[in-house]
Short mmCIF file of C-alpha atoms in Angstrom, two decimals:
data_model
loop_
_atom_site.label_atom_id
_atom_site.label_comp_id
_atom_site.label_asym_id
_atom_site.label_seq_id
_atom_site.Cartn_x
_atom_site.Cartn_y
_atom_site.Cartn_z
CA MET A 1 0.05 -0.02 -0.12
CA GLU A 2 2.93 2.33 0.96
CA THR A 3 4.36 1.45 -2.26
CA LYS A 4 1.02 2.52 -4.04
CA THR A 5 0.63 5.60 -2.49
CA LYS A 6 4.19 6.81 -3.49
CA TRP A 7 3.42 6.10 -7.39
CA PHE A 8 0.31 7.75 -7.08
CA PHE A 9 2.05 11.12 -5.71
CA THR A 10 4.17 10.76 -8.38
CA LEU A 11 1.55 10.68 -10.93
CA LEU A 12 0.30 13.74 -9.70
CA THR A 13 3.60 15.34 -9.82
CA LEU A 14 3.38 14.32 -13.86
CA ILE A 15 -0.19 15.65 -13.87
CA ALA A 16 0.92 18.86 -12.35
CA LEU A 17 3.71 19.21 -14.87
CA ALA A 18 1.29 18.36 -18.08
CA VAL A 19 -1.42 21.23 -16.63
CA LEU A 20 1.66 23.71 -16.25
CA GLY A 21 2.45 23.05 -19.81
CA PHE A 22 -1.01 23.79 -20.59
CA PHE A 23 -0.98 27.16 -19.29
CA MET A 24 2.44 28.09 -20.35
CA PRO A 25 2.58 30.93 -22.90
CA SER A 26 4.37 29.87 -26.17
CA THR A 27 5.60 30.98 -29.37
CA PRO A 28 4.02 28.88 -32.29
CA PHE A 29 6.50 27.47 -35.14
CA GLY A 30 6.46 29.17 -38.28
CA GLU A 31 8.90 30.24 -40.97
CA ILE A 32 12.44 31.10 -39.23
CA GLN A 33 14.35 33.14 -41.78
CA GLY A 34 18.46 32.13 -42.01
CA VAL A 35 17.93 28.93 -42.03
CA ASN A 36 20.45 26.51 -43.95
CA PRO A 37 18.34 23.76 -45.78
CA GLY A 38 21.26 21.49 -45.78
CA ASP A 39 22.05 21.98 -42.34
CA LEU A 40 18.50 21.63 -40.85
CA ALA A 41 18.17 18.21 -42.71
CA TRP A 42 21.61 17.12 -41.64
CA MET A 43 20.86 18.18 -37.87
CA LEU A 44 17.26 16.07 -38.08
CA THR A 45 19.08 13.31 -38.92
CA SER A 46 21.84 13.42 -36.77
CA THR A 47 19.19 14.15 -33.66
CA ALA A 48 17.66 11.12 -34.83
CA LEU A 49 21.09 8.58 -35.16
CA VAL A 50 21.54 10.16 -31.57
CA LEU A 51 18.22 9.03 -29.82
CA LEU A 52 18.89 5.69 -31.38
CA MET A 53 22.25 5.35 -29.31
CA THR A 54 20.22 5.01 -26.00
CA PRO A 55 17.93 1.72 -27.03
CA GLY A 56 21.58 0.60 -28.74
CA LEU A 57 23.03 1.07 -25.05
CA SER A 58 20.34 -0.84 -23.84
CA PHE A 59 21.00 -3.60 -25.72
CA PHE A 60 24.37 -3.45 -25.13
CA TYR A 61 23.91 -3.59 -21.51
CA GLY A 62 21.39 -6.09 -21.38
CA GLY A 63 23.04 -8.56 -22.85
CA MET A 64 25.81 -8.33 -20.54
CA VAL A 65 23.94 -8.75 -17.27
CA ASN A 66 22.77 -11.90 -15.48
CA PRO A 67 19.55 -13.04 -17.17
CA LYS A 68 17.28 -12.44 -14.42
CA ASN A 69 18.51 -8.70 -14.51
CA ILE A 70 17.78 -8.29 -18.58
CA ILE A 71 14.71 -6.13 -18.40
CA SER A 72 15.68 -3.98 -15.56
CA THR A 73 18.70 -2.95 -17.22
CA ILE A 74 17.16 -2.80 -20.65
CA LEU A 75 14.25 -0.70 -19.11
CA GLN A 76 16.46 1.56 -17.20
CA SER A 77 18.14 3.17 -20.20
CA PHE A 78 14.27 3.12 -21.90
CA VAL A 79 13.00 5.31 -19.20
CA ALA A 80 15.80 8.09 -19.16
CA MET A 81 14.44 8.70 -22.63
CA GLY A 82 10.88 9.52 -20.93
CA ILE A 83 12.24 11.11 -17.75
CA VAL A 84 15.19 13.34 -19.02
CA SER A 85 12.85 14.52 -22.20
CA LEU A 86 10.30 15.98 -20.25
CA LEU A 87 13.26 17.27 -17.91
CA TRP A 88 14.75 18.92 -20.47
CA VAL A 89 11.82 20.51 -21.89
CA LEU A 90 10.57 22.22 -18.27
CA VAL A 91 14.20 23.34 -17.33
CA GLY A 92 17.00 21.32 -18.25
CA PHE A 93 18.06 23.01 -21.68
CA SER A 94 17.82 26.26 -19.98
CA LEU A 95 20.38 25.22 -17.12
CA ALA A 96 22.75 23.97 -19.69
CA PHE A 97 22.22 26.80 -22.18
CA GLY A 98 20.29 29.42 -20.74
CA ASP A 99 21.95 33.08 -20.17
CA SER A 100 24.58 32.27 -17.38
CA ILE A 101 23.51 32.97 -13.80
CA GLY A 102 25.16 35.95 -12.01
CA GLY A 103 25.89 37.62 -15.66
CA ALA A 104 28.08 36.49 -18.58
CA HIS A 105 31.56 36.34 -16.65
CA THR A 106 30.65 33.42 -14.40
CA GLY A 107 29.85 30.70 -16.99
CA LEU A 108 28.87 28.07 -14.46
CA ILE A 109 25.21 27.36 -15.05
CA GLY A 110 22.38 28.96 -17.09
CA ASN A 111 19.14 30.66 -15.82
CA PRO A 112 16.56 28.55 -15.77
CA ALA A 113 14.39 31.35 -16.42
CA THR A 114 15.85 31.86 -20.12
CA PHE A 115 14.20 28.78 -21.73
CA PHE A 116 11.84 27.44 -19.01
CA MET A 117 9.10 25.15 -20.82
CA LEU A 118 11.23 25.71 -24.13
CA ASN A 119 9.33 29.04 -23.88
CA ASN A 120 11.07 31.39 -26.65
CA VAL A 121 12.90 28.29 -28.31
CA THR A 122 10.50 27.96 -31.26
CA ALA A 123 10.93 31.50 -32.23
CA GLY A 124 14.10 31.54 -34.53
CA ILE A 125 17.69 31.29 -34.25
CA ASN A 126 20.08 31.95 -31.79
CA LYS A 127 23.49 33.25 -33.41
CA ASP A 128 25.80 32.41 -30.64
CA LEU A 129 24.33 28.66 -29.94
CA ALA A 130 23.63 27.16 -33.68
CA PRO A 131 23.65 30.18 -36.20
CA THR A 132 21.82 28.19 -39.23
CA ILE A 133 19.14 25.72 -37.55
CA PRO A 134 16.32 26.53 -35.80
CA LEU A 135 16.69 26.74 -31.75
CA ALA A 136 14.29 24.22 -31.35
CA LEU A 137 16.08 21.92 -33.36
CA PHE A 138 19.49 22.59 -31.30
CA ALA A 139 17.54 22.20 -27.97
CA ILE A 140 16.12 18.89 -29.41
CA PHE A 141 19.67 17.67 -30.50
CA GLN A 142 21.12 18.33 -27.12
CA MET A 143 18.87 16.44 -25.34
CA LYS A 144 19.76 13.18 -26.57
CA PHE A 145 22.77 14.03 -25.00
CA ALA A 146 21.48 14.59 -21.57
CA ILE A 147 19.17 11.36 -22.24
CA ILE A 148 21.95 9.17 -22.80
CA THR A 149 24.37 10.02 -20.14
CA PRO A 150 22.44 8.88 -17.08
CA ALA A 151 21.85 5.96 -19.32
CA LEU A 152 25.36 5.38 -19.42
CA ILE A 153 25.57 5.01 -15.51
CA THR A 154 23.40 1.93 -15.26
CA GLY A 155 25.72 -0.07 -16.05
CA SER A 156 27.72 0.32 -12.69
CA PHE A 157 25.15 -0.82 -10.75
CA ALA A 158 22.99 -3.25 -12.47
CA GLY A 159 21.40 -5.76 -10.52
CA ARG A 160 21.06 -3.94 -7.17
CA VAL A 161 19.13 -0.56 -7.87
CA ARG A 162 15.57 -0.05 -6.92
CA PHE A 163 13.68 1.33 -9.93
CA ARG A 164 12.00 4.39 -7.82
CA ALA A 165 15.30 5.27 -6.50
CA TYR A 166 17.04 5.06 -10.04
CA ILE A 167 14.29 7.92 -11.55
CA LEU A 168 15.25 10.08 -8.68
CA PHE A 169 18.68 9.85 -8.81
CA ILE A 170 18.84 10.62 -12.74
CA ILE A 171 16.81 13.80 -12.33
CA LEU A 172 19.27 14.94 -9.41
CA PHE A 173 22.07 14.09 -11.83
CA VAL A 174 20.82 15.96 -14.90
CA LEU A 175 20.02 18.97 -12.41
CA PHE A 176 23.14 19.16 -10.62
CA VAL A 177 25.97 17.21 -12.54
CA TYR A 178 25.39 17.21 -16.33
CA THR A 179 23.80 20.52 -16.90
CA PRO A 180 26.26 22.54 -14.99
CA ILE A 181 29.11 20.75 -17.06
CA ALA A 182 27.31 21.46 -20.02
CA HIS A 183 26.96 25.29 -19.85
CA GLN A 184 30.60 25.44 -18.57
CA THR A 185 31.86 23.22 -21.06
CA TRP A 186 29.52 24.38 -24.36
CA HIS A 187 27.92 27.51 -23.57
CA PRO A 188 29.66 30.86 -25.47
CA ASN A 189 30.06 32.02 -21.77
CA GLY A 190 30.94 28.68 -20.07
CA LEU A 191 33.72 28.97 -17.85
CA LEU A 192 35.48 25.77 -19.43
CA ARG A 193 35.35 26.99 -22.72
CA ASN A 194 36.22 30.23 -22.04
CA MET A 195 39.49 28.76 -20.22
CA GLY A 196 40.34 27.01 -23.59
CA VAL A 197 38.97 23.41 -23.01
CA LEU A 198 37.83 21.80 -26.22
CA ASP A 199 35.14 18.93 -26.23
CA PHE A 200 33.67 18.50 -29.59
CA ALA A 201 30.98 16.16 -28.91
CA GLY A 202 30.77 15.21 -25.22
CA GLY A 203 34.08 13.70 -23.81
CA THR A 204 33.73 15.98 -20.73
CA VAL A 205 30.51 16.75 -20.89
CA VAL A 206 28.89 13.01 -21.01
CA HIS A 207 31.37 10.29 -20.81
CA MET A 208 33.76 11.69 -17.90
CA THR A 209 30.48 12.86 -15.76
CA ALA A 210 29.08 9.56 -16.36
CA GLY A 211 31.96 7.69 -15.67
CA PHE A 212 32.90 9.15 -12.60
CA ALA A 213 29.31 9.05 -11.27
CA ALA A 214 29.17 5.49 -12.18
CA LEU A 215 32.83 4.96 -10.01
CA ALA A 216 30.74 6.94 -7.43
CA GLY A 217 27.55 4.61 -7.62
CA ALA A 218 29.35 1.26 -7.30
CA ILE A 219 31.35 2.42 -4.64
CA PHE A 220 28.18 3.85 -3.11
CA LEU A 221 26.26 0.85 -3.57
CA GLY A 222 28.63 -1.98 -2.81
CA LYS A 223 29.15 -5.53 -4.22
CA ARG A 224 26.13 -7.62 -5.43
CA ASN A 225 25.31 -10.66 -3.28
CA ASP A 226 26.72 -12.94 -6.06
CA TYR A 227 29.80 -10.93 -7.25
CA ASP A 228 32.37 -13.59 -6.24
CA LEU A 229 30.08 -16.42 -8.76
CA PRO A 230 31.21 -17.07 -11.90
CA GLU A 231 29.30 -14.18 -14.29
CA ARG A 232 26.29 -15.13 -16.35
CA ARG A 233 25.80 -13.26 -19.57
CA ALA A 234 22.23 -12.67 -20.84
CA ASN A 235 23.14 -12.49 -24.66
CA ILE A 236 26.35 -12.03 -26.22
CA PRO A 237 24.35 -11.43 -29.66
CA PHE A 238 22.47 -8.74 -27.97
CA VAL A 239 25.78 -7.07 -26.82
CA LEU A 240 27.01 -7.11 -30.52
CA LEU A 241 23.99 -5.70 -31.71
CA GLY A 242 23.92 -2.80 -29.14
CA ALA A 243 27.56 -2.11 -30.18
CA GLY A 244 26.50 -1.84 -33.74
CA LEU A 245 23.64 0.43 -32.91
CA LEU A 246 25.98 2.63 -30.81
CA TRP A 247 28.35 2.77 -33.83
CA PHE A 248 25.97 3.72 -36.39
CA GLY A 249 24.38 6.27 -34.01
CA TRP A 250 27.61 7.86 -33.04
CA PHE A 251 27.82 9.36 -36.29
CA GLY A 252 25.38 11.52 -35.36
CA PHE A 253 26.56 12.32 -32.05
CA ASN A 254 29.97 13.40 -33.35
CA ALA A 255 29.54 14.41 -37.13
CA GLY A 256 26.26 16.15 -35.86
CA SER A 257 28.06 18.31 -33.22
CA ALA A 258 29.51 20.57 -36.08
CA LEU A 259 25.69 22.08 -36.14
CA ALA A 260 26.31 21.94 -40.16
CA ALA A 261 26.74 20.12 -43.34
CA ASN A 262 30.49 21.09 -43.83
CA ALA A 263 33.76 20.08 -43.88
CA GLN A 264 34.01 19.17 -39.84
CA ALA A 265 31.22 16.96 -39.82
CA ILE A 266 32.92 14.86 -42.54
CA ALA A 267 35.91 14.88 -40.59
CA ALA A 268 34.29 14.04 -37.52
CA PHE A 269 32.28 11.38 -39.26
CA LEU A 270 35.60 9.98 -40.64
CA ASN A 271 37.19 10.18 -37.55
CA THR A 272 34.86 8.10 -35.68
CA ASN A 273 34.55 5.40 -37.71
CA THR A 274 38.42 5.10 -37.85
CA ALA A 275 39.01 5.70 -34.20
CA ALA A 276 36.11 2.95 -33.37
CA ALA A 277 37.99 0.32 -35.83
CA ALA A 278 41.19 0.98 -34.47
CA ALA A 279 40.16 0.45 -30.87
CA MET A 280 38.34 -2.31 -31.46
CA LEU A 281 41.13 -4.24 -32.71
CA ALA A 282 43.53 -2.91 -30.08
CA TYR A 283 41.35 -4.13 -27.54
CA ILE A 284 40.96 -7.66 -29.00
CA PHE A 285 44.60 -8.05 -29.50
CA THR A 286 45.38 -6.69 -26.27
CA ASP A 287 43.37 -9.51 -25.00
CA GLY A 288 45.08 -12.33 -27.16
CA ALA A 289 48.48 -10.80 -25.96
CA LYS A 290 47.60 -11.13 -22.77
CA GLY A 291 46.59 -15.02 -23.15
CA GLN A 292 43.12 -14.60 -23.62
CA LYS A 293 40.81 -15.55 -26.42
CA PRO A 294 39.40 -12.77 -28.24
CA SER A 295 35.72 -12.47 -27.55
CA GLY A 296 32.56 -10.85 -29.03
CA ILE A 297 32.42 -8.75 -25.58
CA GLY A 298 35.89 -7.79 -25.92
CA ALA A 299 35.40 -6.49 -29.69
CA ALA A 300 32.21 -4.75 -28.45
CA VAL A 301 33.87 -2.92 -25.53
CA GLY A 302 36.70 -1.85 -27.79
CA LEU A 303 34.79 -0.09 -30.70
CA VAL A 304 32.71 1.54 -27.92
CA VAL A 305 36.05 2.59 -26.25
CA GLY A 306 37.15 4.05 -29.42
CA LEU A 307 33.87 5.69 -29.90
CA VAL A 308 34.14 7.53 -26.66
CA ALA A 309 37.89 8.42 -26.78
CA ILE A 310 37.39 10.15 -30.02
CA THR A 311 34.26 12.40 -29.22
CA PRO A 312 36.21 15.52 -27.27
CA SER A 313 38.68 15.78 -30.57
CA ALA A 314 36.62 14.38 -33.51
CA GLY A 315 36.21 17.55 -35.44
CA TYR A 316 39.73 18.51 -34.45
CA VAL A 317 41.98 16.03 -35.32
CA THR A 318 43.43 14.08 -38.43
CA VAL A 319 42.30 10.39 -39.53
CA GLY A 320 46.10 9.68 -38.80
CA GLU A 321 45.82 10.62 -35.30
CA SER A 322 42.45 9.06 -34.88
CA ILE A 323 44.08 5.98 -35.37
CA LEU A 324 46.60 6.75 -32.74
CA ILE A 325 43.56 7.98 -30.39
CA GLY A 326 41.84 4.42 -30.83
CA VAL A 327 44.80 2.31 -30.22
CA ILE A 328 45.84 4.05 -27.04
CA ALA A 329 42.40 4.17 -25.89
CA GLY A 330 41.55 0.30 -26.84
CA ILE A 331 44.82 -0.82 -24.87
CA VAL A 332 44.83 1.89 -21.72
CA CYS A 333 41.22 0.71 -21.11
CA ASN A 334 41.91 -3.02 -21.65
CA PHE A 335 44.32 -2.73 -18.71
CA ALA A 336 41.77 -0.56 -16.73
CA VAL A 337 38.90 -3.17 -16.93
CA SER A 338 41.69 -5.85 -15.92
CA PHE A 339 42.83 -3.42 -13.15
CA ARG A 340 39.10 -3.05 -11.72
CA THR A 341 38.54 -6.58 -11.48
CA LYS A 342 41.36 -6.93 -9.18
CA THR A 343 39.95 -4.02 -6.81
CA SER A 344 36.87 -4.81 -4.29
CA ILE A 345 35.03 -2.14 -6.66
CA ASP A 346 31.74 -3.67 -8.04
CA ASP A 347 31.23 -1.73 -11.44
CA THR A 348 29.12 -4.48 -12.92
CA LEU A 349 29.60 -3.57 -16.68
CA ASP A 350 32.98 -1.51 -16.10
CA VAL A 351 31.59 2.02 -17.10
CA PHE A 352 34.42 3.61 -15.01
CA PRO A 353 36.99 1.81 -17.16
CA ALA A 354 35.61 2.34 -20.32
CA HIS A 355 33.64 5.58 -20.47
CA GLY A 356 35.26 7.51 -17.35
CA MET A 357 38.71 6.60 -18.82
CA GLY A 358 37.94 6.61 -22.53
CA GLY A 359 36.85 9.90 -21.63
CA VAL A 360 40.02 10.71 -19.97
CA VAL A 361 42.00 9.56 -22.37
CA GLY A 362 40.42 11.44 -25.08
CA MET A 363 40.36 14.89 -23.05
CA ILE A 364 44.35 13.95 -22.61
CA LEU A 365 44.81 13.36 -26.31
CA THR A 366 42.57 16.69 -27.72
CA GLY A 367 44.97 18.23 -25.56
CA VAL A 368 47.82 16.80 -27.55
CA PHE A 369 46.84 16.57 -31.40
CA ALA A 370 43.91 19.14 -31.61
CA LYS A 371 44.63 21.50 -34.86
CA ASP A 372 46.87 24.71 -34.11
CA VAL A 373 46.47 24.48 -30.36
CA GLY A 374 47.39 21.14 -29.42
CA LEU A 375 51.09 20.15 -28.07
CA THR A 376 51.95 18.70 -31.71
CA SER A 377 51.25 22.29 -33.08
CA GLY A 378 53.56 23.81 -30.35
CA ASN A 379 51.11 24.93 -27.90
CA LEU A 380 51.00 24.24 -24.20
CA LYS A 381 48.28 26.17 -22.78
CA THR A 382 45.42 23.94 -24.23
CA PHE A 383 47.10 20.77 -22.87
CA VAL A 384 47.54 22.01 -19.23
CA VAL A 385 44.03 23.48 -19.36
CA HIS A 386 42.67 20.14 -20.49
CA MET A 387 44.54 18.66 -17.10
CA VAL A 388 43.10 21.20 -15.09
CA ALA A 389 39.63 20.92 -16.25
CA LEU A 390 40.14 16.97 -16.15
CA VAL A 391 40.67 17.14 -12.59
CA VAL A 392 37.95 19.17 -12.09
CA VAL A 393 35.24 17.66 -13.97
CA ALA A 394 36.27 14.21 -12.33
CA THR A 395 36.48 15.91 -8.82
CA TYR A 396 32.78 17.56 -9.21
CA SER A 397 31.50 14.55 -11.13
CA PHE A 398 32.38 12.14 -8.49
CA GLY A 399 31.72 14.16 -5.49
CA MET A 400 28.16 15.70 -6.57
CA SER A 401 27.14 11.92 -7.56
CA TYR A 402 28.43 10.56 -4.33
CA LEU A 403 26.25 13.14 -2.39
CA LEU A 404 23.30 12.71 -5.09
CA TYR A 405 23.32 9.03 -4.11
CA TRP A 406 23.45 9.63 -0.42
CA LEU A 407 20.77 11.99 -0.66
CA THR A 408 18.38 9.92 -2.61
CA ASN A 409 18.87 6.93 -0.62
CA LYS A 410 17.83 8.91 2.21
CA ILE A 411 14.60 9.46 0.31
CA VAL A 412 14.30 6.04 -1.55
CA PRO A 413 16.14 3.15 -0.48
CA MET A 414 18.42 2.70 -3.71
CA ARG A 415 19.46 -1.07 -2.94
CA VAL A 416 16.98 -3.18 -2.98
CA SER A 417 16.66 -6.30 -0.39
CA THR A 418 18.72 -9.52 -0.21
CA HIS A 419 15.88 -11.40 -1.66
CA SER A 420 15.03 -9.15 -4.51
CA GLU A 421 18.10 -9.26 -5.49
CA GLU A 422 18.41 -12.85 -5.26
CA VAL A 423 15.47 -13.35 -7.59
CA GLY A 424 16.35 -10.67 -9.59
CA LEU A 425 15.19 -7.12 -10.65
CA ASP A 426 13.00 -8.54 -13.60
CA LEU A 427 10.99 -10.52 -11.03
CA SER A 428 11.28 -8.09 -8.12
CA GLN A 429 11.08 -4.62 -9.52
CA HIS A 430 8.91 -5.21 -12.78
CA HIS A 431 7.12 -8.51 -12.54
CA GLU A 432 8.85 -9.70 -15.72
CA THR A 433 10.92 -12.42 -16.80
CA TYR A 434 12.80 -12.90 -19.79
CA GLY A 435 12.36 -16.22 -21.66
CA PHE A 436 13.42 -19.35 -19.85
CA ALA A 437 16.37 -17.62 -18.00
CA TYR A 438 15.72 -19.16 -14.75
CA LYS A 439 15.42 -22.31 -15.54
CA ASP A 440 18.61 -24.41 -15.10
#
């Protein structure tokens, strides 16, 4: 009965939001002057590609967990599309890309009133944010980045988190971790951006924040009860399918971040594919050099690591440099995964070694290779700034996320009961099962 009451009040909150939306003034869509039709078509396509990444992630993660948790793991990614979409419309876009609170000189976080409920977003173009496409399209494109970031975190605590607590956590994460880092990195007045930090498509904003939040979550929630037992994978073909969908969608993620159908988008597209290929091979060849057999899991994780590492520099490096970035990331993250298994940290699907470390590698190498401003161009400043920003973002993402886990846990206990964990979250949290997963 208590749970029914809590869900009832959650439903009332959603209804209140719907009523608020009905009474909010809005600007109707119409013909917008100054739009480039080619850029418009490419960005519509890119936005759809980026959304596809989240279902891809759900298969990627779902295939790697114990069969008794496959539905819950997939659902955690799917529900992020619903929660974050509405949160982004309400206040998320405004916090990330609205006018800086305290004036342009601060650059810490956006004013929630600037684009509250996307007010004034449909009116036209914002030359500072996206000069050749409607601001509404830019807002939707950025929404997809905000959706996948908390979904990435779910792999770290798969198999032991309460669904209601997860929903509350991702709301807090988007408000207090994702949007401030997005504003600081991507807004024209952003603090990190004005320092000289380069993040073409989200290596810092998406993957480092998610990676360090995942590490905090794995530590906070502790080990699974069956952590020391042999791992049971639900469906390796799901993993490969998910990785393929991620690879496909990542072209919108990276090449779309040029915000135009131009030469930089082509470079980002080429570099994205090349780095993914190089990292996949480096990862499985490293496994072989360590005496392990090349595996489907290794190939899938390797290509994702390459996609992560090239993300911050995709539009700033040459194709040759993208090969090097992919190879370095594949080797580094392979050893990071191996090292994690020797610790007491139960990061279920190695989110931190893959996304956290992949983001770190990408951020460092962006400072090395970025055209005209990297170390290879004789410029030390960008590299130093990236090292400083790396420490700041890592510390903030980990520390604030840990605080949010603690706060969430005070409101809704985050970890399920021992019995619920033993029977699996599919059954205990959602009353569903995956095929004959429980029949030995």
